[in-house]
JSON list of C-alpha atoms in Angstrom, two decimals:
[
{"chain": "I", "resi": 1, "resn": "MET", "atom": "CA", "xyz": [-172.31, -116.43, -145.96]},
{"chain": "I", "resi": 2, "resn": "THR", "atom": "CA", "xyz": [-173.22, -115.30, -149.44]},
{"chain": "I", "resi": 3, "resn": "GLY", "atom": "CA", "xyz": [-174.35, -112.05, -151.01]},
{"chain": "I", "resi": 4, "resn": "ARG", "atom": "CA", "xyz": [-173.82, -108.49, -149.94]},
{"chain": "I", "resi": 5, "resn": "ARG", "atom": "CA", "xyz": [-175.22, -107.30, -146.61]},
{"chain": "I", "resi": 6, "resn": "LEU", "atom": "CA", "xyz": [-175.10, -103.77, -145.22]},
{"chain": "I", "resi": 7, "resn": "ILE", "atom": "CA", "xyz": [-174.67, -103.08, -141.50]},
{"chain": "I", "resi": 8, "resn": "SER", "atom": "CA", "xyz": [-175.62, -99.76, -139.94]},
{"chain": "I", "resi": 9, "resn": "GLY", "atom": "CA", "xyz": [-174.00, -98.37, -136.82]},
{"chain": "I", "resi": 10, "resn": "GLY", "atom": "CA", "xyz": [-176.97, -96.12, -136.11]},
{"chain": "I", "resi": 11, "resn": "SER", "atom": "CA", "xyz": [-175.39, -92.83, -137.16]},
{"chain": "I", "resi": 12, "resn": "GLU", "atom": "CA", "xyz": [-177.66, -90.52, -139.15]},
{"chain": "I", "resi": 13, "resn": "PHE", "atom": "CA", "xyz": [-174.52, -89.52, -141.07]},
{"chain": "I", "resi": 14, "resn": "GLU", "atom": "CA", "xyz": [-174.45, -92.96, -142.72]},
{"chain": "I", "resi": 15, "resn": "ARG", "atom": "CA", "xyz": [-177.68, -92.18, -144.56]},
{"chain": "I", "resi": 16, "resn": "ILE", "atom": "CA", "xyz": [-176.74, -88.57, -145.31]},
{"chain": "I", "resi": 17, "resn": "ALA", "atom": "CA", "xyz": [-173.28, -89.44, -146.66]},
{"chain": "I", "resi": 18, "resn": "GLY", "atom": "CA", "xyz": [-174.36, -92.69, -148.31]},
{"chain": "I", "resi": 19, "resn": "TYR", "atom": "CA", "xyz": [-172.22, -95.31, -146.60]},
{"chain": "I", "resi": 20, "resn": "SER", "atom": "CA", "xyz": [-172.57, -98.28, -144.25]},
{"chain": "I", "resi": 21, "resn": "ARG", "atom": "CA", "xyz": [-170.74, -98.93, -140.99]},
{"chain": "I", "resi": 22, "resn": "ALA", "atom": "CA", "xyz": [-169.81, -102.26, -142.52]},
{"chain": "I", "resi": 23, "resn": "VAL", "atom": "CA", "xyz": [-170.37, -104.28, -145.67]},
{"chain": "I", "resi": 24, "resn": "VAL", "atom": "CA", "xyz": [-170.38, -108.07, -145.59]},
{"chain": "I", "resi": 25, "resn": "GLU", "atom": "CA", "xyz": [-169.48, -109.88, -148.80]},
{"chain": "I", "resi": 26, "resn": "GLY", "atom": "CA", "xyz": [-169.14, -113.62, -148.41]},
{"chain": "I", "resi": 27, "resn": "ASP", "atom": "CA", "xyz": [-166.71, -114.28, -145.55]},
{"chain": "I", "resi": 28, "resn": "TRP", "atom": "CA", "xyz": [-165.28, -110.76, -145.76]},
{"chain": "I", "resi": 29, "resn": "VAL", "atom": "CA", "xyz": [-166.33, -107.84, -143.55]},
{"chain": "I", "resi": 30, "resn": "PHE", "atom": "CA", "xyz": [-165.25, -104.33, -144.53]},
{"chain": "I", "resi": 31, "resn": "VAL", "atom": "CA", "xyz": [-165.72, -101.85, -141.68]},
{"chain": "I", "resi": 32, "resn": "SER", "atom": "CA", "xyz": [-165.74, -98.18, -142.63]},
{"chain": "I", "resi": 33, "resn": "GLY", "atom": "CA", "xyz": [-163.48, -95.65, -140.98]},
{"chain": "I", "resi": 34, "resn": "THR", "atom": "CA", "xyz": [-164.82, -95.36, -137.45]},
{"chain": "I", "resi": 35, "resn": "THR", "atom": "CA", "xyz": [-164.21, -92.58, -134.94]},
{"chain": "I", "resi": 36, "resn": "GLY", "atom": "CA", "xyz": [-164.59, -92.28, -131.19]},
{"chain": "I", "resi": 37, "resn": "PHE", "atom": "CA", "xyz": [-168.15, -90.98, -131.15]},
{"chain": "I", "resi": 38, "resn": "ASP", "atom": "CA", "xyz": [-170.46, -92.76, -128.76]},
{"chain": "I", "resi": 39, "resn": "TYR", "atom": "CA", "xyz": [-173.56, -92.64, -130.97]},
{"chain": "I", "resi": 40, "resn": "ALA", "atom": "CA", "xyz": [-175.92, -93.73, -128.18]},
{"chain": "I", "resi": 41, "resn": "ALA", "atom": "CA", "xyz": [-174.82, -90.86, -125.93]},
{"chain": "I", "resi": 42, "resn": "GLY", "atom": "CA", "xyz": [-174.01, -88.42, -128.74]},
{"chain": "I", "resi": 43, "resn": "THR", "atom": "CA", "xyz": [-170.62, -87.64, -127.20]},
{"chain": "I", "resi": 44, "resn": "ILE", "atom": "CA", "xyz": [-166.92, -87.93, -127.94]},
{"chain": "I", "resi": 45, "resn": "SER", "atom": "CA", "xyz": [-164.12, -87.95, -125.39]},
{"chain": "I", "resi": 46, "resn": "ASP", "atom": "CA", "xyz": [-161.24, -85.50, -125.69]},
{"chain": "I", "resi": 47, "resn": "ASP", "atom": "CA", "xyz": [-158.82, -88.29, -124.73]},
{"chain": "I", "resi": 48, "resn": "VAL", "atom": "CA", "xyz": [-157.14, -90.10, -127.66]},
{"chain": "I", "resi": 49, "resn": "ALA", "atom": "CA", "xyz": [-156.96, -93.45, -125.86]},
{"chain": "I", "resi": 50, "resn": "GLU", "atom": "CA", "xyz": [-160.64, -93.31, -124.90]},
{"chain": "I", "resi": 51, "resn": "GLN", "atom": "CA", "xyz": [-161.57, -92.32, -128.46]},
{"chain": "I", "resi": 52, "resn": "ALA", "atom": "CA", "xyz": [-159.70, -95.41, -129.67]},
{"chain": "I", "resi": 53, "resn": "ARG", "atom": "CA", "xyz": [-161.44, -97.64, -127.12]},
{"chain": "I", "resi": 54, "resn": "GLN", "atom": "CA", "xyz": [-164.86, -96.30, -128.15]},
{"chain": "I", "resi": 55, "resn": "THR", "atom": "CA", "xyz": [-163.90, -96.78, -131.79]},
{"chain": "I", "resi": 56, "resn": "PHE", "atom": "CA", "xyz": [-163.10, -100.43, -131.10]},
{"chain": "I", "resi": 57, "resn": "ARG", "atom": "CA", "xyz": [-166.41, -100.89, -129.25]},
{"chain": "I", "resi": 58, "resn": "THR", "atom": "CA", "xyz": [-168.25, -99.59, -132.33]},
{"chain": "I", "resi": 59, "resn": "ILE", "atom": "CA", "xyz": [-166.16, -101.75, -134.67]},
{"chain": "I", "resi": 60, "resn": "ALA", "atom": "CA", "xyz": [-166.65, -104.83, -132.47]},
{"chain": "I", "resi": 61, "resn": "ALA", "atom": "CA", "xyz": [-170.43, -104.33, -132.54]},
{"chain": "I", "resi": 62, "resn": "ALA", "atom": "CA", "xyz": [-170.43, -104.11, -136.36]},
{"chain": "I", "resi": 63, "resn": "LEU", "atom": "CA", "xyz": [-168.23, -107.21, -136.62]},
{"chain": "I", "resi": 64, "resn": "ALA", "atom": "CA", "xyz": [-170.49, -109.12, -134.22]},
{"chain": "I", "resi": 65, "resn": "GLU", "atom": "CA", "xyz": [-173.52, -108.26, -136.33]},
{"chain": "I", "resi": 66, "resn": "ALA", "atom": "CA", "xyz": [-171.60, -109.67, -139.30]},
{"chain": "I", "resi": 67, "resn": "GLY", "atom": "CA", "xyz": [-170.79, -112.90, -137.43]},
{"chain": "I", "resi": 68, "resn": "ALA", "atom": "CA", "xyz": [-167.17, -111.93, -136.87]},
{"chain": "I", "resi": 69, "resn": "SER", "atom": "CA", "xyz": [-165.02, -110.53, -134.06]},
{"chain": "I", "resi": 70, "resn": "LEU", "atom": "CA", "xyz": [-161.93, -108.41, -133.61]},
{"chain": "I", "resi": 71, "resn": "SER", "atom": "CA", "xyz": [-159.97, -111.70, -133.69]},
{"chain": "I", "resi": 72, "resn": "ASP", "atom": "CA", "xyz": [-160.95, -112.04, -137.36]},
{"chain": "I", "resi": 73, "resn": "VAL", "atom": "CA", "xyz": [-159.38, -108.71, -138.38]},
{"chain": "I", "resi": 74, "resn": "VAL", "atom": "CA", "xyz": [-156.70, -109.18, -141.03]},
{"chain": "I", "resi": 75, "resn": "ARG", "atom": "CA", "xyz": [-156.10, -105.52, -141.97]},
{"chain": "I", "resi": 76, "resn": "ALA", "atom": "CA", "xyz": [-156.28, -102.26, -139.99]},
{"chain": "I", "resi": 77, "resn": "ARG", "atom": "CA", "xyz": [-155.74, -98.65, -140.96]},
{"chain": "I", "resi": 78, "resn": "TYR", "atom": "CA", "xyz": [-155.29, -95.96, -138.33]},
{"chain": "I", "resi": 79, "resn": "HIS", "atom": "CA", "xyz": [-155.62, -92.25, -138.97]},
{"chain": "I", "resi": 80, "resn": "ILE", "atom": "CA", "xyz": [-154.47, -89.82, -136.29]},
{"chain": "I", "resi": 81, "resn": "THR", "atom": "CA", "xyz": [-154.63, -86.05, -136.56]},
{"chain": "I", "resi": 82, "resn": "ASP", "atom": "CA", "xyz": [-151.29, -85.45, -134.82]},
{"chain": "I", "resi": 83, "resn": "ALA", "atom": "CA", "xyz": [-148.21, -87.69, -134.79]},
{"chain": "I", "resi": 84, "resn": "ALA", "atom": "CA", "xyz": [-147.85, -86.93, -131.08]},
{"chain": "I", "resi": 85, "resn": "PHE", "atom": "CA", "xyz": [-151.02, -88.99, -130.47]},
{"chain": "I", "resi": 86, "resn": "TRP", "atom": "CA", "xyz": [-149.18, -92.19, -131.44]},
{"chain": "I", "resi": 87, "resn": "ASN", "atom": "CA", "xyz": [-147.77, -92.62, -127.93]},
{"chain": "I", "resi": 88, "resn": "GLU", "atom": "CA", "xyz": [-151.30, -92.56, -126.49]},
{"chain": "I", "resi": 89, "resn": "LEU", "atom": "CA", "xyz": [-152.77, -94.75, -129.25]},
{"chain": "I", "resi": 90, "resn": "HIS", "atom": "CA", "xyz": [-150.34, -97.64, -129.58]},
{"chain": "I", "resi": 91, "resn": "PRO", "atom": "CA", "xyz": [-150.95, -99.09, -126.08]},
{"chain": "I", "resi": 92, "resn": "VAL", "atom": "CA", "xyz": [-154.67, -99.37, -126.92]},
{"chain": "I", "resi": 93, "resn": "LEU", "atom": "CA", "xyz": [-153.81, -101.05, -130.22]},
{"chain": "I", "resi": 94, "resn": "GLY", "atom": "CA", "xyz": [-151.66, -103.51, -128.28]},
{"chain": "I", "resi": 95, "resn": "GLU", "atom": "CA", "xyz": [-154.55, -104.24, -125.89]},
{"chain": "I", "resi": 96, "resn": "VAL", "atom": "CA", "xyz": [-156.85, -105.06, -128.81]},
{"chain": "I", "resi": 97, "resn": "PHE", "atom": "CA", "xyz": [-154.53, -106.51, -131.43]},
{"chain": "I", "resi": 98, "resn": "GLY", "atom": "CA", "xyz": [-151.49, -107.71, -129.45]},
{"chain": "I", "resi": 99, "resn": "GLU", "atom": "CA", "xyz": [-152.21, -111.38, -130.17]},
{"chain": "I", "resi": 100, "resn": "ILE", "atom": "CA", "xyz": [-154.15, -110.89, -133.42]},
{"chain": "I", "resi": 101, "resn": "ARG", "atom": "CA", "xyz": [-151.51, -108.79, -135.18]},
{"chain": "I", "resi": 102, "resn": "PRO", "atom": "CA", "xyz": [-153.28, -107.78, -138.40]},
{"chain": "I", "resi": 103, "resn": "ALA", "atom": "CA", "xyz": [-151.43, -106.05, -141.22]},
{"chain": "I", "resi": 104, "resn": "ALA", "atom": "CA", "xyz": [-151.64, -102.37, -140.31]},
{"chain": "I", "resi": 105, "resn": "THR", "atom": "CA", "xyz": [-150.88, -98.84, -141.43]},
{"chain": "I", "resi": 106, "resn": "CYS", "atom": "CA", "xyz": [-150.96, -95.60, -139.45]},
{"chain": "I", "resi": 107, "resn": "VAL", "atom": "CA", "xyz": [-151.07, -92.21, -141.15]},
{"chain": "I", "resi": 108, "resn": "VAL", "atom": "CA", "xyz": [-151.34, -88.65, -139.90]},
{"chain": "I", "resi": 109, "resn": "SER", "atom": "CA", "xyz": [-154.25, -86.94, -141.61]},
{"chain": "I", "resi": 110, "resn": "GLY", "atom": "CA", "xyz": [-157.01, -84.45, -141.05]},
{"chain": "I", "resi": 111, "resn": "LEU", "atom": "CA", "xyz": [-160.46, -85.66, -140.05]},
{"chain": "I", "resi": 112, "resn": "ILE", "atom": "CA", "xyz": [-163.89, -84.17, -140.74]},
{"chain": "I", "resi": 113, "resn": "ASP", "atom": "CA", "xyz": [-164.66, -82.96, -137.19]},
{"chain": "I", "resi": 114, "resn": "PRO", "atom": "CA", "xyz": [-161.94, -81.22, -135.14]},
{"chain": "I", "resi": 115, "resn": "ARG", "atom": "CA", "xyz": [-162.99, -83.21, -132.04]},
{"chain": "I", "resi": 116, "resn": "MET", "atom": "CA", "xyz": [-161.95, -86.42, -133.80]},
{"chain": "I", "resi": 117, "resn": "LYS", "atom": "CA", "xyz": [-158.37, -87.44, -133.08]},
{"chain": "I", "resi": 118, "resn": "VAL", "atom": "CA", "xyz": [-158.37, -91.03, -134.36]},
{"chain": "I", "resi": 119, "resn": "GLU", "atom": "CA", "xyz": [-160.21, -93.00, -137.03]},
{"chain": "I", "resi": 120, "resn": "ILE", "atom": "CA", "xyz": [-159.84, -96.74, -137.52]},
{"chain": "I", "resi": 121, "resn": "GLU", "atom": "CA", "xyz": [-160.85, -98.89, -140.50]},
{"chain": "I", "resi": 122, "resn": "VAL", "atom": "CA", "xyz": [-160.64, -102.68, -140.52]},
{"chain": "I", "resi": 123, "resn": "THR", "atom": "CA", "xyz": [-161.13, -105.63, -142.83]},
{"chain": "I", "resi": 124, "resn": "ALA", "atom": "CA", "xyz": [-161.98, -109.00, -141.34]},
{"chain": "I", "resi": 125, "resn": "ARG", "atom": "CA", "xyz": [-162.49, -112.48, -142.68]},
{"chain": "I", "resi": 126, "resn": "VAL", "atom": "CA", "xyz": [-164.94, -114.61, -140.74]},
{"chain": "I", "resi": 127, "resn": "GLY", "atom": "CA", "xyz": [-163.21, -117.67, -139.35]},
{"chain": "I", "resi": 128, "resn": "SER", "atom": "CA", "xyz": [-159.67, -116.36, -139.77]},
{"chain": "I", "resi": 129, "resn": "ALA", "atom": "CA", "xyz": [-159.03, -115.81, -136.06]},
{"chain": "I", "resi": 130, "resn": "PRO", "atom": "CA", "xyz": [-155.65, -117.12, -134.91]},
{"chain": "I", "resi": 131, "resn": "GLY", "atom": "CA", "xyz": [-155.95, -120.76, -134.00]},
{"chain": "I", "resi": 132, "resn": "VAL", "atom": "CA", "xyz": [-159.19, -121.25, -136.00]}
]
C-alpha cells in the first residue's frame, strides 16, 4: 500500500469535527478514538462491556476496509470515564487481544458524551499479525 487513504465509519460527526475513523499510510493504519455507539442503529448500550464490544466491531470494520485486522494491532489506548469500569473492561480486552498483546495504555478521562464510558484507539501495521 502507498499513499494516504481516509476511511469513514459513517458517523456524521466525522465530517463536522473534521476527522476520519481511520487513516491508512503505507502499511500503517491509525484508527481514531472509537466509542460504543452503534452508528447503524443510532444507539449506545449502558453496559461498559457491551460498549467495548461495539467499539471493537467498529474498529474491526475500519481495519478490514484498510486491509488489516485486529490481529495486526500493535498499539492500543483505552480511555474509561471511571476507574471502577476497569473490572468490566479488561475481560473484553482479553477476549480480543489475549493472543495479540499489543502495547497498551489505559487512562481515566472524561469523554464528550456522558453516555460514553469507554473509548479505544488503535494503531495497526498490515501484515504484523503474530505468526505472519
